[in-house]
Structures are given as structure tokens and as C-alpha cells.
Coordinates of C-alpha atoms in Angstrom, one line a residue:
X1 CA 174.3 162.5 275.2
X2 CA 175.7 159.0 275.2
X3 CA 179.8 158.0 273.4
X4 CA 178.8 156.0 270.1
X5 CA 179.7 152.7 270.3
X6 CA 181.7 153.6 267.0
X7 CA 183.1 156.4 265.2
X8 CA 180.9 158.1 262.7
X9 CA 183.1 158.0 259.7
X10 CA 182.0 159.6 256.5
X11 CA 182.4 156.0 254.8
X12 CA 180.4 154.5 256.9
X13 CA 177.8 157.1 256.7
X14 CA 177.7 157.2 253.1
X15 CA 177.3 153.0 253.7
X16 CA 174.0 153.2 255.8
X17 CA 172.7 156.3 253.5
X18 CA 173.0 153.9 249.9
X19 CA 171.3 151.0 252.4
X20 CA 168.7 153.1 253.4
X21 CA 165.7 152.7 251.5
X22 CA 164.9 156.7 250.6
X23 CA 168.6 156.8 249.2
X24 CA 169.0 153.0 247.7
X25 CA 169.7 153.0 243.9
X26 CA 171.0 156.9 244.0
X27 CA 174.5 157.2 242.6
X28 CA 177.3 158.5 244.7
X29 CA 177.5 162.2 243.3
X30 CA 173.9 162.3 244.7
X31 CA 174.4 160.5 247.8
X32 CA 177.5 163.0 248.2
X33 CA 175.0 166.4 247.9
X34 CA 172.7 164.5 250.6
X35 CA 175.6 163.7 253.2
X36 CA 176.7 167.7 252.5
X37 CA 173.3 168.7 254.4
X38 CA 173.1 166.1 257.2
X39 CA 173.9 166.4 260.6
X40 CA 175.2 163.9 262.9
X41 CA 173.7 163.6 266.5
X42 CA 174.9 160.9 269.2
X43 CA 171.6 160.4 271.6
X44 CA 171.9 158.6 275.2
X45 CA 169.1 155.4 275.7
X46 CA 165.8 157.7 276.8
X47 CA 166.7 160.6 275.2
X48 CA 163.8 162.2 273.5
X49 CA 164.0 162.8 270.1
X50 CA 161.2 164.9 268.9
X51 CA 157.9 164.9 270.8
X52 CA 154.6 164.8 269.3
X53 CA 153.1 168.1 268.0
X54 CA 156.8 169.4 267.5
X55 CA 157.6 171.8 264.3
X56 CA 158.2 168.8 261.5
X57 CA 161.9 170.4 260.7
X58 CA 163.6 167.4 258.9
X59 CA 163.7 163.9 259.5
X60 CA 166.3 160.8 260.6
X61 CA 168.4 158.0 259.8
X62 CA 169.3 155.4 262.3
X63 CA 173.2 154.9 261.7
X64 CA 173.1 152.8 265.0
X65 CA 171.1 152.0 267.6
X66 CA 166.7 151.6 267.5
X67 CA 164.0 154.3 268.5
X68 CA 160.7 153.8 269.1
X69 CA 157.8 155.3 267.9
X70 CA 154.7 156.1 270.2
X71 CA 151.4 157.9 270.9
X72 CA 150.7 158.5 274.8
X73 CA 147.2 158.4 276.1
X74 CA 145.4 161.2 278.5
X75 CA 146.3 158.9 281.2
X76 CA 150.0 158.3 280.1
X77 CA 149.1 154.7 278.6
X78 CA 152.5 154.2 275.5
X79 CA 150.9 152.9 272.2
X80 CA 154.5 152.1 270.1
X81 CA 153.2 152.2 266.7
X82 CA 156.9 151.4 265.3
X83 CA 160.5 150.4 266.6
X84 CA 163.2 151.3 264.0
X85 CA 166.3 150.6 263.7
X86 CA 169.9 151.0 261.6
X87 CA 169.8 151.8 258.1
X88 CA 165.7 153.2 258.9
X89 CA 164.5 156.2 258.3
X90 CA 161.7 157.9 260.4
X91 CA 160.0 161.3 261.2
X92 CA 160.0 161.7 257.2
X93 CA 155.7 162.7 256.6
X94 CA 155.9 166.0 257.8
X95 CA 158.8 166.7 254.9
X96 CA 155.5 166.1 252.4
X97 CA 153.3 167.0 254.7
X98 CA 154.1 170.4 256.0
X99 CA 152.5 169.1 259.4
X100 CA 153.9 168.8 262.8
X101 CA 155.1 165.2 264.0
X102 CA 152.1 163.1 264.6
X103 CA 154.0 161.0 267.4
X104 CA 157.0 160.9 269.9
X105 CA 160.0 159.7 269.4
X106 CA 162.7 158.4 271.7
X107 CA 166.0 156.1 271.9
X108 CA 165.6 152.8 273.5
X109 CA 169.5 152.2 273.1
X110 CA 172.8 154.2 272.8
X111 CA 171.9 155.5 269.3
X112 CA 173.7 157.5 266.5
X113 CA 171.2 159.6 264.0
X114 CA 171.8 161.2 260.6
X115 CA 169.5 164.8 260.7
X116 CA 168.6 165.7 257.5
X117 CA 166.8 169.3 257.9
X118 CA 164.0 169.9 255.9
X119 CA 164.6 173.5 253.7
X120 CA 168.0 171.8 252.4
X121 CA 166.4 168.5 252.0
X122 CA 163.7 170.3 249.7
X123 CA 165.5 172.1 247.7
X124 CA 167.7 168.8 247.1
X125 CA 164.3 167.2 245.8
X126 CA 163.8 169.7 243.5
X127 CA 167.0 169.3 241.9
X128 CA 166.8 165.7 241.8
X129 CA 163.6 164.6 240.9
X130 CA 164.9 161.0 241.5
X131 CA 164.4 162.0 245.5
X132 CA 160.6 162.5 244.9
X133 CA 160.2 158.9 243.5
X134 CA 162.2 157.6 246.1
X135 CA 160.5 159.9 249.2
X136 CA 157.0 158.8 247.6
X137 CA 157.7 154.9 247.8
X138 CA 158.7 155.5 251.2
X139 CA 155.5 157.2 252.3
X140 CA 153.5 154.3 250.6
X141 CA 155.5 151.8 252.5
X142 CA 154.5 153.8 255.9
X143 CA 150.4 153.9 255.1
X144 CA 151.0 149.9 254.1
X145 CA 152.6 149.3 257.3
X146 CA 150.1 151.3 259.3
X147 CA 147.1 149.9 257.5
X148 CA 148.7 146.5 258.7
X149 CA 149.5 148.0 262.2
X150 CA 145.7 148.7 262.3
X151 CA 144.5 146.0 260.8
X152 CA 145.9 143.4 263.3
X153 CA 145.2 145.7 266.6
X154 CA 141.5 146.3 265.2
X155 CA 140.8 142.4 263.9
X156 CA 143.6 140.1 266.0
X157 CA 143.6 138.7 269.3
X158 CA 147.1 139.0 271.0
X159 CA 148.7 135.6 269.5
X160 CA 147.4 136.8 266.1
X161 CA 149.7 139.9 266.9
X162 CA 152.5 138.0 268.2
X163 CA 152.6 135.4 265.4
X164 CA 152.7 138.2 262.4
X165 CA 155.5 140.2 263.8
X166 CA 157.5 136.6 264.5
X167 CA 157.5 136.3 260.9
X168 CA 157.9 139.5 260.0
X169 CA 160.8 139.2 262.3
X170 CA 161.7 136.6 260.4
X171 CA 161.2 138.3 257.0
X172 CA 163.2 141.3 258.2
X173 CA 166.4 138.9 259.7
X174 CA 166.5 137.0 256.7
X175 CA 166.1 134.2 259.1
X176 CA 163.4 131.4 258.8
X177 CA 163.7 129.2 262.0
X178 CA 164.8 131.6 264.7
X179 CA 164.6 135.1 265.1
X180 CA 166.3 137.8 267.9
X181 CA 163.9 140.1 270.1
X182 CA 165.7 142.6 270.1
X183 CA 163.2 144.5 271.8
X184 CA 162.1 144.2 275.9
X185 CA 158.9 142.0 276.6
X186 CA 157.5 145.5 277.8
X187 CA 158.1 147.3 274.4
X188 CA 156.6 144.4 272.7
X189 CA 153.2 144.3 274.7
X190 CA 153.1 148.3 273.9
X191 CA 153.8 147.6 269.8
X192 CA 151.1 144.6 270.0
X193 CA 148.5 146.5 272.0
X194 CA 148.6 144.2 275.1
X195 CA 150.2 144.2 278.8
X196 CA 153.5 142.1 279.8
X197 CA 151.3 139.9 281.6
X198 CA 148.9 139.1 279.1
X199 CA 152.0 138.5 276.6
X200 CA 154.0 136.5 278.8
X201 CA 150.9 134.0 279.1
X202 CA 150.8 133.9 275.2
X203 CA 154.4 133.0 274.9
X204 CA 153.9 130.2 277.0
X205 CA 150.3 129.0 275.3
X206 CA 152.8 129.0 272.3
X207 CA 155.2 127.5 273.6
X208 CA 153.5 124.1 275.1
X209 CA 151.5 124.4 271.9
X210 CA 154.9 123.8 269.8
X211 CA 154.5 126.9 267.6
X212 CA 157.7 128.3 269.1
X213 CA 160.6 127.7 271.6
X214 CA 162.0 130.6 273.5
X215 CA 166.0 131.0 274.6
X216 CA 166.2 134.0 275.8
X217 CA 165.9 136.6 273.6
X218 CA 166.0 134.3 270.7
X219 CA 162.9 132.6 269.0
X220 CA 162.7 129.5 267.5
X221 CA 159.6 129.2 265.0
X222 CA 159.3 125.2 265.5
X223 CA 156.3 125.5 263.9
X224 CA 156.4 127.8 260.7
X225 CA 152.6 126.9 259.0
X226 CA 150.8 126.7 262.5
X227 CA 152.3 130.3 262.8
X228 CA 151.4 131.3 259.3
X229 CA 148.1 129.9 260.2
X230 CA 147.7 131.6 263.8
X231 CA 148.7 134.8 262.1
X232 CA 145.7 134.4 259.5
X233 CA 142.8 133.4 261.8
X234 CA 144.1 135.3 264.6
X235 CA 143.8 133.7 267.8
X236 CA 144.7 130.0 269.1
X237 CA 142.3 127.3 269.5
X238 CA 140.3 126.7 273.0

């Protein structure tokens, strides 16, 4: 297991649970009875998290750090359906669900994870029926983000792809002209359902076409609308 890159205080635990969206709005006697059950765990980049078809046993907060979230093929092809990362939660449908995890999950940095197991958990949410509201906005937000996930693999070429998670990127950072990648080119092929190769051709079609100027791993949307627009038809122009 890898050092943290800082200590896990209890305040700053308690300050990434009342960010995290499942806990947001709860008052602190509440947020106290949650922190009682969790479990802090310090995971080393590629560490393996849970696998997919593992018992569903509880589910995660990022405190630090970003996992991603992937299906493997037959063949070992990676489809990453989601890269999380601090204040997210993940692995929470088979609380509900009573299933076993539907995917893998695994570290892509030096990452520090609340563990909140799912007995203790439960019997929390039927004590505070405030939890259910909360737990079922959550799972909402996950089938909108999947139907979206779909939606764009099933109906968008690659720059369709690539220009909707720029400005969700940009939606997320709070930023509107640049954004940070904070993910390898590798990861992002996997999350848009392309190769390195084919995305790295992309980048520079955008690029000479002035929808974006890359720095490194920041992005500059120099373009905004012929983004918007890209992301809405879907594919560049011949």
C-alpha cells in the first residue's frame, strides 16, 4: 500500500464526507454516526480495488487520489466506463441492489478511500431516512451519466466524444477556457471507446481546426460554440 500524500485527519474527513454528494446537506451529528462506521484505506497506483463479480460489501469515497472504473473484454480489451475522483463516491448500486459489483475498480494514483461497509451503512439508512433520499439521487445521477456514457459511444464519432467530456471537463473545473487532463491519453481513448492513436489524430484535427489548443496536459477550448456544436452533431466536417 502506498504513504498518503497527507494525513487522514478526522477534520478533513468529516470535510470531503459534507462535500460528497450522498452526504451534502446532512448536519454534523449525522455526518458524525457516518464517519463512526467508515474505514480508512491508503491504496498504492494499480492497486485493485474490488474486481468485477466481487460480493457488493459497502462502497467508497475518494478522500484523495482518482480510480477508474472498467469492464474487461474476453480478450483483455479495458472499456473505462468512469474515472472518479476526490470528494466521489463509487461502488454504491450494489448497497440498493443486493448484487455483486458490475465492474472493476482500480487506483490510477496514490489514493486514500473512505470504506463504508454495507450492514452498518443500512442500518444507518434506516435510522435516517434522510440517507435514502440522498442514496436515491445518487443512483439517478449514475443511470443519467450512463445513459449519456451510452448515448455518445452508441451515436458519436470520436471528436463528438472528445468535445462533450472537454466541456464536461469544463463544467466539472468550474473553468470555461481551459481545462486540466488529468487523466493519460491512454485512459482517455479507453473512457471514449477509441485507441491512443486514433485520439491523438483527433487532437490534432482539433487543433489546426481552432476548436482547441493543447499545452501539455492543459486544454484550451479556443473555440467554445464550435465545441458545443461538434459535441451536438458529433463528428467534424470532411
Amino acid at each position: 500500500m502506498g504513504k498518503p500524500d497527507q494525513e487522514m485527519t478526522t477534520d478533513r474527513i468529516m470535510k470531503v464526507m459534507s462535500a460528497a454528494p450522498i452526504f451534502k446537506g446532512l448536519n454534523v451529528e449525522q455526518l458524525v454516526s457516518i464517519r463512526y462506521i467508515s474505514i480508512t484505506k491508503d491504496c498504492a497506483k494499480g492497486q485493485t480495488i474490488f474486481s468485477e463479480g466481487d460480493d457488493g460489501n459497502g462502497f467508497y469515497i475518494i478522500v484523495s487520489g482518482r480510480v477508474k472504473i472498467y469492464k474487461a473484454s474476453s480478450d483483455g480489451k479495458e472499456q473505462i466506463l468512469h474515472i472518479f475522483g476526490p470528494g466521489e463516491p463509487f461502488g454504491e448500486v450494489p448497497v440498493f441492489t443486493g448484487a455483486s459489483f458490475p465492474a472493476t475498480a482500480v487506483c490510477i494514483a496514490k489514493t486514500q478511500l473512505l470504506f463504508f461497509p454495507k450492514p452498518a451503512f443500512i442500518d444507518l439508512i434506516a435510522k435516517n431516512p434522510m440517507l435514502s433520499i440522498k442514496m436515491l439521487g445518487l443512483l439517478s445521477l449514475r443511470l443519467r451519466e450512463f445513459t449519456v456514457h451510452i448515448e455518445n459511444l452508441s451515436l458519436k464519432e470520436v471528436p463528438g466524444r472528445l468535445s462533450s467530456y472537454l466541456l464536461y471537463l469544463s463544467e466539472e473545473q468550474g473553468q470555461t477556457d481551459c481545462v486540466n487532463l488529468n487523466v493519460s491519453k491512454s485512459q482517455l481513448a479507453s473512457l471514449l471507446g477509441t485507441i491512443p492513436e486514433t485520439l491523438s489524430r483527433i487532437f490534432a484535427r482539433m487543433t489546426t481546426g481552432n476548436l482547441i489548443r493543447v499545452q501539455g496536459n492543459e486544454i484550451y477550448l479556443t473555440d467554445r460554440d464550435g465545441l458545443e456544436k461538434l459535441a451536438d452533431i458529433g463528428k467534424l466536417a470532411a
